Amino acid sequence: MSVKIFVMTHKQFEVPDDPMYIPLHVGHKNAKEDFGYTGDDTGDNISDMNCYYAELSGVYWVWKNVVDADYVGICHYRRFLTSEEGYVFSEEEYGRILEEYDIVTTKQLELPGSYRNGFGAHHNVSMLDETGRIISELYPEYYDTFVSLVHQNKTYFGNIMVAGKVLYDAYCKWLFTIFFELQKRIDLTFADDYHKRVFGFISEFLLYVWVTARKLKAYECRVAVIGEKKETSEVMNKMAFFFRKRDAAGAKAYFETVLKQRPDILMEASDINGECKLCLQAVSTANLELAEYGNCFLNHINDYTVIMDYFRRLNSAAAKAVRAVSTESELKKRTAKTEYVKTIEEKSCGHSNDSVPVWTSDIAFRAAVRLYAPDHETADRAYQYCIRHKNNE
């Protein structure tokens, strides 16, 4: 039995020390750099469509060009399937798992609302609806499952999987038949590169539909996210530059440009340390303070690491203030949060030192408590709580 897991990448990365993992440079045909990895532009390929298909151009290449493996898999240069204990599986372990299960993939991601509503919040939902119509026409036996699951709140994510090559090929034939038809029916003009990857986004959900409809036995695993994205690090380095210059306006203009080009920068998979969110909070606070007072916290601190520590302490204090003044019903409301706020809380709360400097402005306190308070009334009470403690009342 042989297992080959192809690591989809468009960046140079530290390849796992196991010959089972094979780097595959997706979008290689139009890439500006060559890292010496196998490219997805040989043989039968859709490498030139990578901007729309993302890692799926690699998924397609494996389907059409790999013939010497009993089992094949897909992961990412920063995302690997792991055991509950957090270690990456060996070929022998995959072999044992696949003797009992049909497919190895991610744990189901639970969403705050239906998949359709979540997709529509970030993308053109008509493209998802058209996918459903195509399934009803080409694969009607899958349509009821699609309709049921699209109105529920779960999905797989990342297009990460390991399966027998025969089963993998069957999935790819189904998936790309749907997408090549969808490609004919939708407008491929998008505002930015993030939204261009529409087929990659929809396919995460379609894997869930396919596994469910076929009643496959899935071994669902944790996913280890290794390191920040290079693009994320570049953003943080640029923010550090603006902070050193005490240039709040420049930082704001730069961050706004980044968000237009890459709205995914604040998502947890991109911002695993929560620092992009803290940068956004810092920039917003600095500019509000400048407008109100003519100066801002950058007059006191301008080192990136110190600023991140300051806002973590500020957020920890704000979250504690909200808890201190909230009723039980108000605390329950706080469970319905966006991913943005959840990540802020996870990275900030419980900070070992939540004291904040005496020069912390009222604006900074107000902005921080609004991240955690379920409504304006609670935010106002939490703000007053912060002010009293700041003044040692």
Short mmCIF file of C-alpha atoms in Angstrom, two decimals:
data_model
loop_
_atom_site.label_atom_id
_atom_site.label_comp_id
_atom_site.label_asym_id
_atom_site.label_seq_id
_atom_site.Cartn_x
_atom_site.Cartn_y
_atom_site.Cartn_z
CA MET A 1 0.00 0.00 0.00
CA SER A 2 1.33 3.43 -0.93
CA VAL A 3 0.14 6.84 0.25
CA LYS A 4 1.07 10.13 -1.39
CA ILE A 5 -0.09 13.38 0.17
CA PHE A 6 0.35 16.46 -1.97
CA VAL A 7 1.04 19.67 -0.08
CA MET A 8 -0.58 22.51 -1.98
CA THR A 9 1.56 25.64 -1.93
CA HIS A 10 2.26 28.89 -3.70
CA LYS A 11 5.06 29.76 -1.24
CA GLN A 12 8.39 28.24 -0.34
CA PHE A 13 8.01 26.39 2.96
CA GLU A 14 9.65 23.85 5.24
CA VAL A 15 8.66 20.52 3.75
CA PRO A 16 7.87 17.76 6.31
CA ASP A 17 10.66 15.25 6.71
CA ASP A 18 8.62 12.38 5.29
CA PRO A 19 8.69 11.30 1.61
CA MET A 20 4.92 10.71 1.79
CA TYR A 21 4.46 14.53 1.68
CA ILE A 22 5.08 15.96 -1.79
CA PRO A 23 5.04 19.74 -2.38
CA LEU A 24 2.86 20.75 -5.33
CA HIS A 25 3.20 24.31 -6.60
CA VAL A 26 -0.34 25.34 -7.58
CA GLY A 27 -0.82 28.05 -10.17
CA HIS A 28 2.71 27.24 -11.37
CA LYS A 29 1.97 28.21 -14.97
CA ASN A 30 1.57 31.89 -14.10
CA ALA A 31 3.84 31.96 -11.03
CA LYS A 32 6.48 34.67 -10.72
CA GLU A 33 8.85 32.39 -8.78
CA ASP A 34 9.88 28.76 -9.08
CA PHE A 35 10.74 26.94 -5.85
CA GLY A 36 11.88 23.67 -7.40
CA TYR A 37 8.67 21.85 -6.46
CA THR A 38 6.51 19.78 -8.80
CA GLY A 39 4.18 22.16 -10.64
CA ASP A 40 0.50 21.70 -11.46
CA ASP A 41 1.08 22.75 -15.11
CA THR A 42 2.21 19.45 -16.62
CA GLY A 43 0.05 16.86 -18.32
CA ASP A 44 -3.70 17.40 -18.14
CA ASN A 45 -4.05 20.52 -15.98
CA ILE A 46 -5.99 23.72 -15.17
CA SER A 47 -3.02 25.61 -13.73
CA ASP A 48 -3.90 28.76 -15.67
CA MET A 49 -7.28 28.82 -13.85
CA ASN A 50 -5.69 28.75 -10.39
CA CYS A 51 -6.85 32.31 -9.63
CA TYR A 52 -10.45 30.96 -9.64
CA TYR A 53 -9.84 27.43 -8.40
CA ALA A 54 -7.13 28.02 -5.73
CA GLU A 55 -5.84 24.67 -4.42
CA LEU A 56 -8.33 22.87 -6.69
CA SER A 57 -5.93 23.31 -9.63
CA GLY A 58 -3.69 20.96 -7.64
CA VAL A 59 -6.60 18.67 -6.76
CA TYR A 60 -7.32 18.39 -10.49
CA TRP A 61 -3.66 17.70 -11.33
CA VAL A 62 -3.48 14.85 -8.83
CA TRP A 63 -6.66 13.36 -10.28
CA LYS A 64 -5.38 13.44 -13.86
CA ASN A 65 -1.67 12.77 -13.44
CA VAL A 66 -0.97 10.58 -10.38
CA VAL A 67 -1.30 6.89 -11.20
CA ASP A 68 1.27 5.22 -8.95
CA ALA A 69 -0.40 5.49 -5.51
CA ASP A 70 -3.09 3.42 -3.81
CA TYR A 71 -4.12 6.36 -1.64
CA VAL A 72 -3.73 10.07 -2.29
CA GLY A 73 -4.25 13.10 -0.12
CA ILE A 74 -4.39 16.87 -0.18
CA CYS A 75 -3.19 19.28 2.51
CA HIS A 76 -1.74 22.80 2.57
CA TYR A 77 1.71 24.18 3.28
CA ARG A 78 0.37 25.55 6.59
CA ARG A 79 -2.40 23.01 7.32
CA PHE A 80 -1.88 19.35 8.10
CA LEU A 81 -4.27 16.71 9.43
CA THR A 82 -3.22 15.56 12.88
CA SER A 83 -4.25 13.19 15.63
CA GLU A 84 -6.10 14.40 18.73
CA GLU A 85 -2.68 14.59 20.39
CA GLY A 86 -1.48 16.96 17.69
CA TYR A 87 1.02 14.87 15.74
CA VAL A 88 1.03 14.41 11.96
CA PHE A 89 0.13 10.89 10.82
CA SER A 90 2.68 8.55 9.26
CA GLU A 91 2.00 6.46 6.15
CA GLU A 92 1.54 3.39 8.33
CA GLU A 93 -1.04 5.19 10.49
CA TYR A 94 -2.97 6.36 7.43
CA GLY A 95 -2.95 2.78 6.25
CA ARG A 96 -4.54 1.54 9.47
CA ILE A 97 -7.15 4.30 9.47
CA LEU A 98 -8.11 3.71 5.84
CA GLU A 99 -8.63 0.02 6.45
CA GLU A 100 -11.64 1.03 8.55
CA TYR A 101 -12.69 4.40 7.04
CA ASP A 102 -13.43 5.56 3.49
CA ILE A 103 -11.91 9.00 3.81
CA VAL A 104 -9.82 11.07 6.22
CA THR A 105 -10.71 14.75 6.36
CA THR A 106 -11.20 17.69 8.72
CA LYS A 107 -13.56 17.90 11.64
CA GLN A 108 -16.84 19.52 10.68
CA LEU A 109 -16.74 23.26 11.14
CA GLU A 110 -19.77 24.57 13.05
CA LEU A 111 -21.03 27.92 11.79
CA PRO A 112 -23.09 30.53 13.71
CA GLY A 113 -25.87 30.26 11.09
CA SER A 114 -26.68 28.30 7.97
CA TYR A 115 -23.97 27.65 5.41
CA ARG A 116 -25.98 29.54 2.79
CA ASN A 117 -26.30 32.63 5.00
CA GLY A 118 -22.61 32.53 5.87
CA PHE A 119 -21.61 32.19 2.23
CA GLY A 120 -23.91 35.04 1.27
CA ALA A 121 -22.33 37.31 3.89
CA HIS A 122 -18.96 37.11 2.12
CA HIS A 123 -19.72 36.06 -1.48
CA ASN A 124 -22.35 36.24 -4.17
CA VAL A 125 -24.89 33.70 -2.93
CA SER A 126 -26.39 33.32 -6.41
CA MET A 127 -23.26 31.33 -7.35
CA LEU A 128 -23.99 28.85 -4.57
CA ASP A 129 -27.63 28.65 -5.62
CA GLU A 130 -26.60 28.03 -9.24
CA THR A 131 -24.36 25.21 -8.00
CA GLY A 132 -27.43 23.64 -6.46
CA ARG A 133 -29.35 23.94 -9.74
CA ILE A 134 -26.51 22.25 -11.62
CA ILE A 135 -26.47 19.39 -9.11
CA SER A 136 -30.23 18.98 -9.56
CA GLU A 137 -29.69 18.71 -13.33
CA LEU A 138 -26.54 16.57 -13.51
CA TYR A 139 -26.58 14.64 -10.23
CA PRO A 140 -30.19 14.69 -8.96
CA GLU A 141 -29.45 11.95 -6.44
CA TYR A 142 -27.28 14.48 -4.55
CA TYR A 143 -29.72 17.38 -4.69
CA ASP A 144 -31.79 16.64 -1.58
CA THR A 145 -28.60 16.36 0.45
CA PHE A 146 -27.35 19.66 -0.95
CA VAL A 147 -30.59 21.45 -0.07
CA SER A 148 -30.70 19.97 3.43
CA LEU A 149 -27.08 20.76 4.29
CA VAL A 150 -26.95 24.24 2.75
CA HIS A 151 -29.58 25.33 5.29
CA GLN A 152 -27.73 23.72 8.20
CA ASN A 153 -24.66 25.06 10.00
CA LYS A 154 -21.84 22.64 9.25
CA THR A 155 -19.21 22.11 6.57
CA TYR A 156 -15.77 20.68 5.99
CA PHE A 157 -13.04 23.20 5.25
CA GLY A 158 -9.76 23.58 3.44
CA ASN A 159 -10.23 20.87 0.82
CA ILE A 160 -8.06 18.63 2.98
CA MET A 161 -8.55 14.89 2.58
CA VAL A 162 -6.93 11.46 2.14
CA ALA A 163 -8.70 8.61 0.34
CA GLY A 164 -8.20 5.67 -1.95
CA LYS A 165 -7.24 6.85 -5.44
CA VAL A 166 -10.34 5.25 -6.97
CA LEU A 167 -12.62 7.08 -4.55
CA TYR A 168 -10.63 10.30 -4.94
CA ASP A 169 -11.00 10.11 -8.72
CA ALA A 170 -14.75 9.58 -8.41
CA TYR A 171 -15.03 12.67 -6.22
CA CYS A 172 -12.98 14.77 -8.65
CA LYS A 173 -15.06 13.67 -11.65
CA TRP A 174 -18.23 14.69 -9.78
CA LEU A 175 -16.78 17.98 -8.49
CA PHE A 176 -15.21 19.25 -11.69
CA THR A 177 -18.18 18.25 -13.84
CA ILE A 178 -20.26 20.56 -11.63
CA PHE A 179 -17.71 23.37 -11.63
CA PHE A 180 -16.96 23.34 -15.35
CA GLU A 181 -20.68 23.79 -15.93
CA LEU A 182 -20.86 26.50 -13.24
CA GLN A 183 -17.95 28.28 -14.91
CA LYS A 184 -20.06 28.64 -18.06
CA ARG A 185 -22.97 30.19 -16.19
CA ILE A 186 -21.44 32.79 -13.89
CA ASP A 187 -19.61 36.08 -14.38
CA LEU A 188 -15.93 35.57 -13.56
CA THR A 189 -15.35 39.30 -13.01
CA PHE A 190 -14.49 39.93 -9.35
CA ALA A 191 -13.46 42.96 -7.33
CA ASP A 192 -10.37 41.31 -5.79
CA ASP A 193 -8.25 38.18 -5.81
CA TYR A 194 -9.89 36.84 -2.64
CA HIS A 195 -13.38 36.63 -4.19
CA LYS A 196 -11.98 35.19 -7.42
CA ARG A 197 -11.36 31.91 -5.60
CA VAL A 198 -15.08 31.12 -5.70
CA PHE A 199 -14.70 27.47 -6.77
CA GLY A 200 -12.27 26.82 -3.94
CA PHE A 201 -14.76 28.20 -1.40
CA ILE A 202 -17.77 26.29 -2.69
CA SER A 203 -15.83 23.03 -2.97
CA GLU A 204 -15.22 22.91 0.79
CA PHE A 205 -18.97 22.56 1.28
CA LEU A 206 -19.41 20.21 -1.68
CA LEU A 207 -17.00 17.72 -0.11
CA TYR A 208 -19.35 17.63 2.88
CA VAL A 209 -22.33 17.11 0.54
CA TRP A 210 -20.54 14.32 -1.34
CA VAL A 211 -19.44 12.44 1.77
CA THR A 212 -22.89 12.75 3.34
CA ALA A 213 -24.86 11.77 0.24
CA ARG A 214 -22.70 8.70 -0.37
CA LYS A 215 -22.86 7.77 3.32
CA LEU A 216 -19.09 7.45 3.47
CA LYS A 217 -17.41 6.61 6.72
CA ALA A 218 -15.25 9.66 7.42
CA TYR A 219 -12.41 9.84 9.93
CA GLU A 220 -12.50 13.48 10.99
CA CYS A 221 -9.29 15.01 12.31
CA ARG A 222 -7.90 18.12 13.83
CA VAL A 223 -5.99 20.49 11.56
CA ALA A 224 -2.69 21.96 12.66
CA VAL A 225 -2.09 25.49 11.35
CA ILE A 226 1.64 26.08 11.20
CA GLY A 227 2.92 29.65 11.17
CA GLU A 228 1.50 32.93 9.91
CA LYS A 229 0.94 33.41 6.22
CA LYS A 230 3.77 35.28 4.55
CA GLU A 231 1.29 37.96 3.46
CA THR A 232 0.15 38.38 7.07
CA SER A 233 3.71 38.84 8.27
CA GLU A 234 4.26 41.44 5.56
CA VAL A 235 1.24 43.40 6.81
CA MET A 236 2.45 43.33 10.41
CA ASN A 237 5.96 44.42 9.38
CA LYS A 238 4.49 47.35 7.46
CA MET A 239 2.33 48.32 10.44
CA ALA A 240 5.42 48.27 12.65
CA PHE A 241 7.01 50.72 10.20
CA PHE A 242 4.07 53.16 10.47
CA PHE A 243 3.98 52.82 14.26
CA ARG A 244 7.70 53.66 14.53
CA LYS A 245 7.05 56.81 12.49
CA ARG A 246 3.99 57.56 14.68
CA ASP A 247 2.08 57.85 11.41
CA ALA A 248 -1.48 56.95 12.35
CA ALA A 249 -2.96 58.33 9.12
CA GLY A 250 -0.50 56.40 6.96
CA ALA A 251 -1.22 53.22 8.90
CA LYS A 252 -4.96 53.70 8.39
CA ALA A 253 -4.63 54.29 4.64
CA TYR A 254 -2.37 51.25 4.25
CA PHE A 255 -4.65 48.95 6.26
CA GLU A 256 -7.72 50.07 4.31
CA THR A 257 -5.92 49.22 1.06
CA VAL A 258 -4.96 45.79 2.39
CA LEU A 259 -8.52 45.02 3.47
CA LYS A 260 -9.83 45.87 0.00
CA GLN A 261 -7.31 43.56 -1.62
CA ARG A 262 -7.39 40.80 0.99
CA PRO A 263 -10.54 40.83 3.15
CA ASP A 264 -9.48 37.41 4.49
CA ILE A 265 -6.54 38.97 6.35
CA LEU A 266 -8.59 39.17 9.57
CA MET A 267 -9.82 35.58 9.41
CA GLU A 268 -8.38 33.25 12.00
CA ALA A 269 -6.68 30.98 9.45
CA SER A 270 -4.67 34.00 8.23
CA ASP A 271 -4.28 35.83 11.55
CA ILE A 272 -3.49 32.94 13.89
CA ASN A 273 -1.95 35.19 16.56
CA GLY A 274 -4.72 37.78 16.38
CA GLU A 275 -2.23 40.57 15.70
CA CYS A 276 -3.84 41.87 12.51
CA LYS A 277 -7.02 42.43 14.51
CA LEU A 278 -5.05 44.22 17.20
CA CYS A 279 -3.37 46.35 14.52
CA LEU A 280 -6.78 47.34 13.19
CA GLN A 281 -7.93 48.22 16.69
CA ALA A 282 -4.74 50.21 17.30
CA VAL A 283 -5.05 52.14 14.04
CA SER A 284 -8.72 52.94 14.63
CA THR A 285 -8.03 54.06 18.20
CA ALA A 286 -5.07 56.22 17.20
CA ASN A 287 -7.02 58.07 14.53
CA LEU A 288 -10.05 58.59 16.78
CA GLU A 289 -7.76 59.98 19.48
CA LEU A 290 -6.07 62.31 16.99
CA ALA A 291 -9.41 63.64 15.81
CA GLU A 292 -10.61 64.22 19.39
CA TYR A 293 -7.44 65.25 21.25
CA GLY A 294 -4.87 66.18 18.61
CA ASN A 295 -2.56 63.42 19.87
CA CYS A 296 -2.75 59.66 20.43
CA PHE A 297 -1.15 56.73 22.25
CA LEU A 298 1.67 56.74 19.67
CA ASN A 299 3.02 59.79 21.47
CA HIS A 300 3.74 57.46 24.42
CA ILE A 301 4.68 54.19 22.69
CA ASN A 302 5.67 53.42 19.10
CA ASP A 303 7.33 50.00 19.32
CA TYR A 304 5.21 47.30 17.64
CA THR A 305 5.66 44.66 20.36
CA VAL A 306 4.87 47.15 23.12
CA ILE A 307 1.76 48.33 21.26
CA MET A 308 0.49 44.76 20.83
CA ASP A 309 1.03 44.12 24.55
CA TYR A 310 -0.78 47.37 25.41
CA PHE A 311 -3.90 46.45 23.42
CA ARG A 312 -3.93 42.90 24.75
CA ARG A 313 -3.91 44.31 28.30
CA LEU A 314 -6.54 46.88 27.39
CA ASN A 315 -8.79 44.18 25.89
CA SER A 316 -8.34 41.90 28.86
CA ALA A 317 -9.37 44.71 31.20
CA ALA A 318 -12.33 45.60 28.97
CA ALA A 319 -13.56 42.01 28.83
CA LYS A 320 -13.37 41.73 32.61
CA ALA A 321 -15.28 44.98 32.96
CA VAL A 322 -18.06 43.67 30.71
CA ARG A 323 -18.29 40.47 32.76
CA ALA A 324 -18.35 42.47 35.99
CA VAL A 325 -21.30 44.66 34.99
CA SER A 326 -23.30 42.19 32.88
CA THR A 327 -26.40 40.33 33.93
CA GLU A 328 -26.69 36.63 33.19
CA SER A 329 -28.91 37.30 30.17
CA GLU A 330 -26.44 39.83 28.80
CA LEU A 331 -23.60 37.35 29.15
CA LYS A 332 -25.62 34.83 27.14
CA LYS A 333 -25.95 37.36 24.34
CA ARG A 334 -22.19 37.47 24.10
CA THR A 335 -22.12 33.91 22.77
CA ALA A 336 -23.46 35.16 19.42
CA LYS A 337 -20.23 36.78 18.30
CA THR A 338 -18.42 37.10 15.03
CA GLU A 339 -15.20 35.19 14.40
CA TYR A 340 -13.37 38.53 14.58
CA VAL A 341 -14.41 39.24 18.18
CA LYS A 342 -14.00 35.63 19.31
CA THR A 343 -10.39 35.64 18.18
CA ILE A 344 -9.72 38.99 19.82
CA GLU A 345 -11.04 37.60 23.10
CA GLU A 346 -9.10 34.34 22.86
CA LYS A 347 -5.84 36.17 22.22
CA SER A 348 -6.38 38.97 24.75
CA CYS A 349 -8.37 37.80 27.75
CA GLY A 350 -6.62 36.28 30.68
CA HIS A 351 -3.53 38.37 30.00
CA SER A 352 -1.04 37.97 32.81
CA ASN A 353 -0.94 41.71 33.38
CA ASP A 354 -4.20 43.48 32.52
CA SER A 355 -3.28 46.82 34.07
CA VAL A 356 -3.38 49.66 31.57
CA PRO A 357 -1.32 52.89 31.63
CA VAL A 358 -2.83 55.98 33.22
CA TRP A 359 -2.58 57.81 29.87
CA THR A 360 -5.08 55.40 28.30
CA SER A 361 -7.81 57.58 26.77
CA ASP A 362 -11.55 57.38 27.21
CA ILE A 363 -11.75 56.62 23.48
CA ALA A 364 -9.46 53.60 23.86
CA PHE A 365 -11.59 52.25 26.72
CA ARG A 366 -14.83 52.80 24.81
CA ALA A 367 -13.50 51.08 21.70
CA ALA A 368 -12.26 48.09 23.69
CA VAL A 369 -15.43 47.47 25.70
CA ARG A 370 -17.55 47.63 22.54
CA LEU A 371 -15.72 44.55 21.30
CA TYR A 372 -17.16 42.51 24.16
CA ALA A 373 -20.41 44.15 25.20
CA PRO A 374 -23.62 42.73 23.68
CA ASP A 375 -25.29 46.15 23.48
CA HIS A 376 -24.62 49.87 23.97
CA GLU A 377 -26.08 49.94 27.48
CA THR A 378 -23.73 47.24 28.72
CA ALA A 379 -20.85 48.93 26.93
CA ASP A 380 -21.58 52.21 28.74
CA ARG A 381 -21.67 50.45 32.13
CA ALA A 382 -18.42 48.64 31.36
CA TYR A 383 -16.82 51.89 30.27
CA GLN A 384 -17.76 53.56 33.56
CA TYR A 385 -16.36 50.53 35.39
CA CYS A 386 -13.04 50.95 33.53
CA ILE A 387 -12.89 54.66 34.32
CA ARG A 388 -13.56 54.06 38.04
CA HIS A 389 -10.78 51.48 38.24
CA LYS A 390 -8.46 53.67 36.21
CA ASN A 391 -8.97 56.45 38.75
CA ASN A 392 -8.79 53.98 41.66
CA GLU A 393 -12.26 54.94 42.84
#
